[in-house]
Coordinates of C-alpha atoms in Angstrom, one line a residue:
M7 CA -41.2 315.1 119.4
I8 CA -38.6 314.1 121.1
A9 CA -38.5 311.4 118.5
S10 CA -36.7 314.5 116.5
A11 CA -33.6 314.4 118.8
P12 CA -30.7 314.0 117.0
K13 CA -29.6 310.7 117.4
W14 CA -26.5 311.3 119.0
L15 CA -27.7 313.1 122.1
I16 CA -29.7 310.0 122.9
P17 CA -27.1 308.0 124.3
I18 CA -26.3 311.0 126.4
Y19 CA -29.8 311.7 127.6
Q20 CA -30.1 307.9 128.4
A21 CA -26.5 308.2 130.7
A22 CA -27.7 310.6 132.5
G23 CA -31.5 309.0 132.7
R24 CA -29.2 306.2 134.3
K25 CA -27.1 308.0 136.9
Y26 CA -29.8 310.7 138.6
D27 CA -32.7 308.2 137.7
I28 CA -34.6 310.5 135.7
P29 CA -36.5 308.8 132.3
W30 CA -34.3 310.0 129.7
T31 CA -37.0 311.0 127.6
V32 CA -37.8 314.0 130.2
L33 CA -34.5 315.1 129.2
A34 CA -35.1 315.2 125.6
A35 CA -38.3 316.9 126.2
I36 CA -37.2 319.3 128.2
H37 CA -34.2 320.2 125.4
K38 CA -36.5 319.7 122.9
E39 CA -39.0 322.8 124.7
E40 CA -36.2 324.7 125.8
T41 CA -34.3 325.1 122.7
D42 CA -35.3 322.4 120.3
F43 CA -32.4 320.6 120.6
D44 CA -29.9 323.2 120.3
T45 CA -26.5 322.1 120.9
T46 CA -24.4 325.5 120.4
G47 CA -25.3 326.7 123.7
N48 CA -25.6 330.2 122.4
D49 CA -29.4 330.4 123.2
V50 CA -30.2 332.9 126.2
S51 CA -33.7 333.7 127.2
S52 CA -35.4 336.7 127.8
A53 CA -35.2 335.9 131.2
G54 CA -31.5 335.5 131.2
A55 CA -31.3 331.4 131.3
L56 CA -28.9 330.4 129.4
G57 CA -27.5 327.1 127.2
P58 CA -29.2 323.9 125.6
M59 CA -31.4 323.6 128.7
Q60 CA -31.6 326.5 129.5
F61 CA -30.9 327.3 132.9
M62 CA -30.2 330.9 135.2
P63 CA -27.0 331.1 136.0
S64 CA -27.8 330.9 140.1
T65 CA -29.9 327.7 139.5
F66 CA -26.4 326.0 137.4
A67 CA -24.5 327.5 140.2
I68 CA -26.3 325.1 142.4
F69 CA -27.2 321.9 140.4
G70 CA -24.4 322.0 137.6
V71 CA -22.4 318.7 137.1
P72 CA -19.9 318.2 134.7
A73 CA -21.0 314.9 131.9
P74 CA -18.3 312.4 132.4
G75 CA -14.9 313.3 131.4
H76 CA -15.0 317.0 131.9
K77 CA -13.3 319.1 135.0
T78 CA -15.8 321.4 135.6
P79 CA -19.6 321.8 134.7
S80 CA -20.5 324.9 131.7
I81 CA -23.8 326.3 131.4
Y82 CA -23.0 326.4 128.1
N83 CA -22.0 322.8 126.9
V84 CA -24.8 320.2 126.1
E85 CA -23.2 317.4 127.4
D86 CA -23.0 319.3 130.9
A87 CA -26.2 321.0 130.4
I88 CA -28.3 317.7 130.2
Y89 CA -26.2 315.7 133.3
S90 CA -26.9 319.1 135.5
A91 CA -30.2 319.3 134.2
A92 CA -30.4 315.3 135.3
N93 CA -28.5 316.3 138.8
M94 CA -31.4 319.2 139.3
L95 CA -34.8 316.9 138.7
H96 CA -33.0 314.0 140.8
Q97 CA -32.5 316.6 143.7
E98 CA -36.0 317.9 143.0
G99 CA -37.6 314.5 144.1
F100 CA -38.3 313.5 140.4
S101 CA -39.1 310.0 142.1
Q102 CA -40.6 310.8 144.5
D103 CA -42.7 313.8 142.6
P104 CA -42.6 314.2 138.9
Y105 CA -44.8 317.2 138.7
Y106 CA -42.8 318.9 141.3
A107 CA -39.6 318.4 140.4
V108 CA -40.4 319.7 136.5
Y109 CA -42.3 322.6 138.2
A110 CA -39.1 323.2 140.3
Y111 CA -37.4 323.4 136.9
N112 CA -39.5 325.8 134.6
H113 CA -42.3 327.2 136.7
S114 CA -45.1 326.9 134.6
T115 CA -48.1 324.5 135.0
V116 CA -48.6 324.6 131.4
Y117 CA -44.7 323.5 130.9
V118 CA -45.0 320.3 133.1
H119 CA -48.0 319.8 131.5
A120 CA -46.1 319.7 128.0
I121 CA -42.8 318.4 129.4
L122 CA -44.6 315.0 131.1
H123 CA -47.1 314.7 127.8
M124 CA -44.4 314.8 125.6
S125 CA -41.9 312.8 127.5
A126 CA -44.7 310.1 127.9
T127 CA -43.9 309.6 131.8

């Protein structure tokens, strides 16, 4: 499934993954699952999550970081959203417990299994 990721996004997943010690395939899997690789930033979930990686605004306020070359993180910018997802997973302890970190991103065991399976982590 992540093989269908837009090729131009792969270096962004990889760079964010390297910076925050997260497998880039996990970031791609979350992006695929959340918005099917949308890059417009126009997505809004029924729960109120926003942008390409579907952050709740309150969560983005905690974990949002700007991508390289950006000054202020935007929940709607695909690069900022990818870096912010990597930051959140890192801060939630992905390297010690991937399951917990992905669960912190989306509180669904089905979601966690889908992400870990899709990313082969």
